[in-house]
C-alpha cells in the first residue's frame, strides 16, 4: 500500500505562516523577516532605519535569539514595542513562535512588524514566518563568498543588504562579485549597500521599504 | 542544525497522511525529495530520523531520498544545465551571465505501508472497529 503525498515537509509551518500573513495583512501590518549571520548588524540596521524614519513609521519588533534579552533591550531603549523570543538552542524561528509572540504585541497603530531572526544563514532559510518581505543582511567583513556558500537563504530573499560598508577600504570584499552572485540566485531581488554608522545608503533602503509597504497595503498609504 | 525540526515535522506529517488515508499498517519506507540547494543535509536527516523515529509510526522505515539538482540558465548561450552544486559561470560557454533556479525541494513524496495481510492480526482488527465507529458515530462528522 502506497500513499502518494507529494507535499512539502514543512507544510504545517507553511500553513501557519499563511495564517500569520493573513492576520498581519488584515491589521494593515507589513511584516519583514530579517535574516543574516550573528554579528551581521541586523539590530544596528533596525536602529538606524527607525531613526531614519522617525515619526513617519510605527514599527514593532519580534526579536529571535537563542538566549538573552540584549536585542530586546536595545529596542526598548529607543521606544520600539518589542517581544523577545528565546529559542533555547533552536537555530531558527518558526511560524508557531511568531503566532505566539504576536499575541503579546499590541499591533494597533503599528505599520511595520520586523522579525529579527536568529543569527544563522542556514536554518532560517526554509521557514516561512508569515512575512511579506524577507531581507538578508550580509556584513562586508563576513566575506564576499557567503552568497555562493549559503545559497538557499539568498535565493529566497527579496533583498540583500550589504552592511558595514564603511569598512570596505579595509577589506578585500568585492561588492561587484557579491552583486553578481546575488543576481544569479535571485534575479528579482534588490541589493542595497548601507552603513548604519555613516548613514550611507540608508535613505534608499528606507524609501524602498516604505514603497513596498504601500504596495502591499494601498488603503493606508 | 535544523534537520531535527524537519524530521519532527516529517514524522507528524507521516502520521497525519496515514491517518487520513484510513490506514494503520506499519510504515515500511518513506520517499523524500531534498533539493541540492535546499540547505538541508541528507546525512543529518538520516541521523535525525534514526534518533526520532523509534516509537513513532515510521519506526524502522527505510528512507529513500532523491536529491534533484538545480538548473543553470545561461543568458549568453541559452543553455539550461543541471547542476549538483552552485556555479558562478555557465558550464557550457563559461559566461557569468547565468541564473540559477530550483534545487530547493523539500518534499514528502510517498509513504509505503506494510500490506494488510502482513500486518499483525490484533492491530488490523482493532483498526477496523475504530474506523467504523469513527465514521458512523462521530457527532462532529460532516
Coordinates of C-alpha atoms in Angstrom, one line a residue:
Chain A
X1 CA 0.0 0.0 0.0
X2 CA 1.5 3.3 -1.1
X3 CA 0.3 6.8 -0.1
X4 CA 1.4 9.4 -2.5
X5 CA 1.7 12.6 -0.5
X6 CA 3.9 14.9 -2.7
X7 CA 3.7 17.6 -0.1
X8 CA 6.2 20.0 1.4
X9 CA 7.7 18.6 4.6
X10 CA 7.2 21.9 6.3
X11 CA 3.6 22.1 5.1
X12 CA 2.3 22.6 8.6
X13 CA 4.7 25.5 9.2
X14 CA 3.7 27.0 5.8
X15 CA 0.0 26.8 6.6
X16 CA 0.6 28.6 9.9
X17 CA 2.8 31.1 8.2
X18 CA 0.0 31.9 5.7
X19 CA -2.4 32.4 8.7
X20 CA 0.1 34.8 10.2
X21 CA 0.4 36.7 6.9
X22 CA -3.3 36.9 6.6
X23 CA -3.6 38.2 10.1
X24 CA -0.9 40.8 9.6
X25 CA -2.4 41.9 6.3
X26 CA -5.9 42.1 7.9
X27 CA -4.4 44.5 10.5
X28 CA -2.5 46.5 7.9
X29 CA 0.7 45.4 9.4
X30 CA 3.6 45.0 6.9
X31 CA 5.8 42.2 8.2
X32 CA 9.5 41.8 7.4
X33 CA 11.7 38.8 8.2
X34 CA 15.3 40.0 8.7
X35 CA 17.8 37.2 8.5
X36 CA 21.6 37.1 8.5
X37 CA 24.7 35.8 10.4
X38 CA 25.3 36.6 14.0
X39 CA 27.0 39.9 14.0
X40 CA 25.9 40.9 10.6
X41 CA 24.4 44.1 12.0
X42 CA 20.7 43.2 12.0
X43 CA 19.8 45.0 15.2
X44 CA 22.0 48.0 14.3
X45 CA 20.3 48.2 10.9
X46 CA 16.9 48.3 12.6
X47 CA 18.1 51.1 15.0
X48 CA 19.4 53.1 12.0
X49 CA 16.2 52.6 9.9
X50 CA 13.9 53.5 12.8
X51 CA 16.0 56.7 13.4
X52 CA 15.8 57.4 9.6
X53 CA 12.1 57.2 9.6
X54 CA 11.5 58.9 12.9
X55 CA 7.7 59.5 13.4
X56 CA 6.9 58.5 9.9
X57 CA 6.9 54.8 10.7
X58 CA 5.4 53.0 13.7
X59 CA 7.5 49.8 14.0
X60 CA 7.3 46.9 16.3
X61 CA 9.9 44.1 16.6
X62 CA 10.0 40.4 17.4
X63 CA 13.5 39.5 18.4
X64 CA 14.6 35.9 18.0
X65 CA 17.6 34.8 19.9
X66 CA 18.9 31.5 21.3
X67 CA 19.2 33.2 24.7
X68 CA 19.2 36.6 26.3
X69 CA 17.3 39.9 26.1
X70 CA 20.1 42.1 24.8
X71 CA 18.5 42.9 21.4
X72 CA 15.0 43.5 23.0
X73 CA 16.6 45.9 25.5
X74 CA 18.1 47.9 22.6
X75 CA 14.7 48.2 21.0
X76 CA 13.1 49.2 24.4
X77 CA 15.7 51.9 24.8
X78 CA 14.6 53.6 21.6
X79 CA 11.0 53.2 22.5
X80 CA 10.0 50.5 20.0
X81 CA 7.5 47.9 21.1
X82 CA 9.3 44.5 21.3
X83 CA 8.8 40.9 22.2
X84 CA 11.8 38.7 22.7
X85 CA 11.6 35.0 21.7
X86 CA 14.3 32.8 23.2
X87 CA 14.5 29.6 21.3
X88 CA 16.6 27.7 23.9
X89 CA 19.1 26.5 21.5
X90 CA 16.9 26.2 18.4
X91 CA 18.7 27.7 15.4
X92 CA 15.7 29.4 13.7
X93 CA 12.2 30.8 14.3
X94 CA 9.2 29.1 13.0
X95 CA 5.7 30.3 12.3
X96 CA 4.2 29.0 15.5
X97 CA 6.6 31.0 17.6
X98 CA 5.6 34.1 15.6
X99 CA 1.9 33.5 16.1
X100 CA 2.6 33.2 19.9
X101 CA 4.8 36.3 20.0
X102 CA 2.3 38.4 18.0
X103 CA -0.3 37.7 20.7
X104 CA 2.0 39.6 23.1
X105 CA 2.4 42.6 20.9
X106 CA 0.0 45.5 20.7
X107 CA -0.3 45.8 16.9
X108 CA -2.9 48.6 16.8
X109 CA -1.2 51.5 15.1
X110 CA 1.8 49.5 14.1
X111 CA 2.7 49.8 10.4
X112 CA 5.7 47.6 10.2
X113 CA 6.4 44.5 12.2
X114 CA 10.1 43.4 12.0
X115 CA 11.1 39.9 12.9
X116 CA 14.8 39.8 13.6
X117 CA 15.5 36.1 13.1
X118 CA 18.1 34.0 15.0
X119 CA 21.6 34.8 13.5
X120 CA 22.0 31.9 11.1
X121 CA 22.5 31.7 7.3
X122 CA 21.4 28.0 7.1
X123 CA 18.5 27.0 9.2
X124 CA 16.4 30.2 8.8
X125 CA 16.1 29.7 5.1
X126 CA 13.4 27.0 5.0
X127 CA 11.0 28.6 7.5
X128 CA 8.3 31.0 6.2
X129 CA 7.2 33.0 9.2
X130 CA 4.3 34.8 7.6
X131 CA 6.3 37.8 6.4
X132 CA 5.5 39.9 3.4
X133 CA 9.2 40.5 2.7
X134 CA 12.4 38.7 3.5
X135 CA 15.6 40.6 3.8
X136 CA 19.0 39.1 4.2
X137 CA 21.8 41.2 5.8
X138 CA 25.4 40.4 4.9
X139 CA 28.1 42.4 6.5
X140 CA 31.1 43.0 4.4
X141 CA 33.6 41.7 7.0
X142 CA 32.0 38.3 6.5
X143 CA 33.4 38.0 3.1
X144 CA 32.1 38.1 -0.5
X145 CA 31.9 34.3 -0.7
X146 CA 29.0 33.8 1.6
X147 CA 26.3 34.1 -1.1
X148 CA 27.5 31.1 -3.0
X149 CA 28.4 29.2 0.2
X150 CA 24.9 29.6 1.6
X151 CA 22.7 29.8 -1.5
X152 CA 19.4 28.8 0.0
X153 CA 18.9 31.9 2.2
X154 CA 20.0 34.3 -0.6
X155 CA 17.9 32.5 -3.2
X156 CA 14.8 33.0 -1.0
X157 CA 15.2 36.6 0.0
X158 CA 13.6 39.7 -1.6
X159 CA 16.5 41.9 -0.9
X160 CA 20.2 41.7 0.1
X161 CA 21.5 44.4 2.3
X162 CA 25.3 44.7 2.4
X163 CA 26.0 46.2 5.8
X164 CA 29.1 48.0 7.4
X165 CA 30.2 49.3 4.0
X166 CA 32.2 52.0 5.8
X167 CA 34.7 49.2 6.4
X168 CA 35.2 48.4 2.7
X169 CA 38.5 50.3 2.4
X170 CA 40.0 47.9 4.9
X171 CA 38.7 44.7 3.4
X172 CA 39.0 42.6 0.2
X173 CA 35.3 42.4 -0.2
X174 CA 34.3 42.6 -3.8
X175 CA 30.9 44.3 -4.0
X176 CA 30.6 43.6 -7.7
X177 CA 31.1 39.9 -7.1
X178 CA 28.5 39.9 -4.3
X179 CA 26.0 41.7 -6.5
X180 CA 26.6 39.3 -9.4
X181 CA 26.3 36.2 -7.2
X182 CA 23.0 37.5 -5.8
X183 CA 21.7 38.3 -9.2
X184 CA 22.4 34.8 -10.4
X185 CA 20.4 33.3 -7.4
X186 CA 17.7 35.9 -7.0
X187 CA 17.4 38.0 -10.2
X188 CA 14.3 39.8 -8.9
X189 CA 15.9 40.8 -5.5
X190 CA 17.0 44.3 -4.7
X191 CA 20.5 45.0 -3.5
X192 CA 21.4 47.8 -1.1
X193 CA 24.8 48.9 0.3
X194 CA 24.5 50.6 3.7
X195 CA 26.5 51.8 6.6
X196 CA 24.5 52.3 9.8
X197 CA 27.5 54.2 11.1
X198 CA 27.8 56.8 8.4
X199 CA 24.2 56.6 7.2
X200 CA 25.3 55.9 3.6
X201 CA 22.7 54.0 1.6
X202 CA 20.1 54.1 4.4
X203 CA 17.7 56.6 2.7
X204 CA 17.5 54.4 -0.4
X205 CA 16.7 51.3 1.7
X206 CA 14.2 53.2 3.9
X207 CA 12.4 54.6 0.8
X208 CA 12.2 51.2 -0.9
X209 CA 10.7 49.6 2.3
X210 CA 8.1 52.3 2.5
X211 CA 7.2 51.8 -1.1
X212 CA 6.9 48.0 -0.7
X213 CA 4.7 48.6 2.3
X214 CA 2.5 51.0 0.4
X215 CA 2.2 48.5 -2.5
X216 CA 1.2 45.7 0.0
X217 CA -1.4 47.9 1.8
X218 CA -2.6 50.6 -0.6
X219 CA -5.6 51.5 1.6
X220 CA -3.4 53.0 4.3
X221 CA -0.5 54.6 2.4
Chain B
X1 CA 21.2 22.0 12.7
X2 CA 17.5 22.4 11.7
X3 CA 17.2 18.9 10.3
X4 CA 15.9 17.8 13.7
X5 CA 13.0 20.1 13.4
X6 CA 12.4 18.9 9.8
X7 CA 12.4 15.3 10.8
X8 CA 10.0 16.1 13.6
X9 CA 7.7 17.8 11.1
X10 CA 8.1 14.8 8.8
X11 CA 7.1 12.3 11.4
X12 CA 4.0 14.3 12.3
X13 CA 3.1 14.6 8.6
X14 CA 3.6 10.9 8.0
X15 CA 1.2 10.1 10.9
X16 CA -1.3 12.6 9.5
X17 CA -1.1 11.2 6.0
X18 CA -1.5 7.6 7.1
X19 CA -4.4 8.6 9.3
X20 CA -6.1 10.5 6.5
X21 CA -5.8 7.5 4.2
X22 CA -7.6 5.4 6.9
X23 CA -4.6 3.1 7.2
X24 CA -3.0 1.7 10.3
X25 CA -0.2 -0.5 8.8
X26 CA 3.4 -0.1 9.7
X27 CA 5.4 2.3 7.5
X28 CA 7.9 0.3 5.5
X29 CA 9.6 3.1 3.6
X30 CA 9.4 6.9 3.0
X31 CA 10.3 8.6 -0.2
X32 CA 11.7 12.1 0.3
X33 CA 12.8 14.8 -2.1
X34 CA 15.6 17.1 -0.9
X35 CA 16.9 19.5 -3.4
X36 CA 20.6 20.1 -3.8
X37 CA 20.3 23.7 -2.9
X38 CA 17.7 23.3 -0.2
X39 CA 20.2 23.9 2.6
X40 CA 19.1 20.6 4.1
X41 CA 21.8 18.0 4.7
X42 CA 20.7 14.5 3.8
X43 CA 23.0 12.8 6.3
X44 CA 21.6 14.9 9.1
X45 CA 18.1 13.9 8.0
X46 CA 19.1 10.3 8.2
X47 CA 20.7 10.8 11.6
X48 CA 17.7 12.7 12.9
X49 CA 15.4 10.0 11.6
X50 CA 17.4 7.3 13.4
X51 CA 17.1 9.3 16.6
X52 CA 13.5 10.5 16.5
X53 CA 11.6 7.7 14.6
X54 CA 11.7 5.0 17.3
X55 CA 8.3 4.8 18.9
X56 CA 6.7 6.6 16.0
X57 CA 4.6 5.2 13.2
X58 CA 7.7 5.3 11.0
X59 CA 9.9 3.3 13.3
X60 CA 12.3 1.1 11.3
X61 CA 11.2 2.6 7.9
X62 CA 13.7 2.8 5.1
X63 CA 14.4 6.3 3.8
X64 CA 14.7 6.8 0.1
X65 CA 15.9 10.3 -0.6
X66 CA 16.1 11.8 -4.0
X67 CA 18.3 14.9 -4.5
X68 CA 17.2 16.8 -7.6
X69 CA 19.7 19.2 -9.0
X70 CA 19.3 22.9 -9.6
X71 CA 19.3 24.4 -13.1
X72 CA 21.7 26.9 -14.5
X73 CA 20.2 29.1 -17.3
X74 CA 22.7 31.0 -19.4
X75 CA 21.7 34.3 -20.9
X76 CA 24.5 34.2 -23.4
X77 CA 24.4 30.7 -25.0
X78 CA 20.9 29.8 -23.8
X79 CA 22.0 26.5 -22.2
X80 CA 19.9 25.1 -19.4
X81 CA 22.1 22.7 -17.5
X82 CA 21.5 20.6 -14.4
X83 CA 24.0 21.4 -11.6
X84 CA 24.6 19.5 -8.4
X85 CA 26.2 22.4 -6.7
X86 CA 26.3 26.1 -7.2
X87 CA 28.4 27.5 -10.1
X88 CA 29.4 31.1 -10.9
X89 CA 29.7 30.6 -14.7
X90 CA 27.8 28.7 -17.4
X91 CA 29.2 25.1 -17.5
X92 CA 28.7 25.2 -21.3
X93 CA 30.1 28.5 -22.5
X94 CA 31.8 29.8 -19.4
X95 CA 30.0 33.1 -19.3
X96 CA 29.0 34.6 -16.0
X97 CA 25.5 35.8 -17.1
X98 CA 23.6 33.0 -15.5
X99 CA 20.6 32.5 -13.4
X100 CA 20.3 29.5 -11.0
X101 CA 16.9 28.2 -10.3
X102 CA 15.4 25.2 -8.5
X103 CA 17.0 22.6 -6.3
X104 CA 15.1 23.8 -3.3
X105 CA 12.6 21.0 -2.9
X106 CA 11.8 19.6 0.5
X107 CA 9.0 17.1 0.0
X108 CA 7.4 14.0 1.4
X109 CA 6.8 12.2 -1.9
X110 CA 5.2 9.0 -0.8
X111 CA 4.7 6.5 2.1
X112 CA 5.0 2.8 1.6
X113 CA 2.9 0.8 4.1
X114 CA 3.1 -2.8 5.1
X115 CA 0.5 -4.9 3.2
X116 CA -2.5 -5.6 5.4
X117 CA -2.1 -9.4 5.2
X118 CA 1.4 -9.0 6.6
X119 CA 0.2 -6.8 9.4
X120 CA -0.4 -8.2 12.9
X121 CA -3.9 -9.6 13.3
X122 CA -4.7 -7.8 16.5
X123 CA -3.8 -4.4 15.2
X124 CA -5.7 -4.8 12.0
X125 CA -9.0 -5.9 13.6
X126 CA -8.7 -3.1 16.2
X127 CA -8.1 -0.7 13.5
X128 CA -11.2 -1.7 11.6
X129 CA -13.5 -1.3 14.6
X130 CA -12.2 2.2 15.3
X131 CA -12.6 3.1 11.7
X132 CA -16.2 2.0 11.7
X133 CA -17.2 3.8 14.9
X134 CA -15.4 7.0 13.8
X135 CA -17.3 7.4 10.6
X136 CA -20.8 6.4 11.9
X137 CA -21.0 7.9 15.4
X138 CA -18.8 10.9 15.2
X139 CA -21.1 13.7 16.3
X140 CA -18.9 16.3 14.7
X141 CA -18.8 14.5 11.4
X142 CA -19.7 16.4 8.2

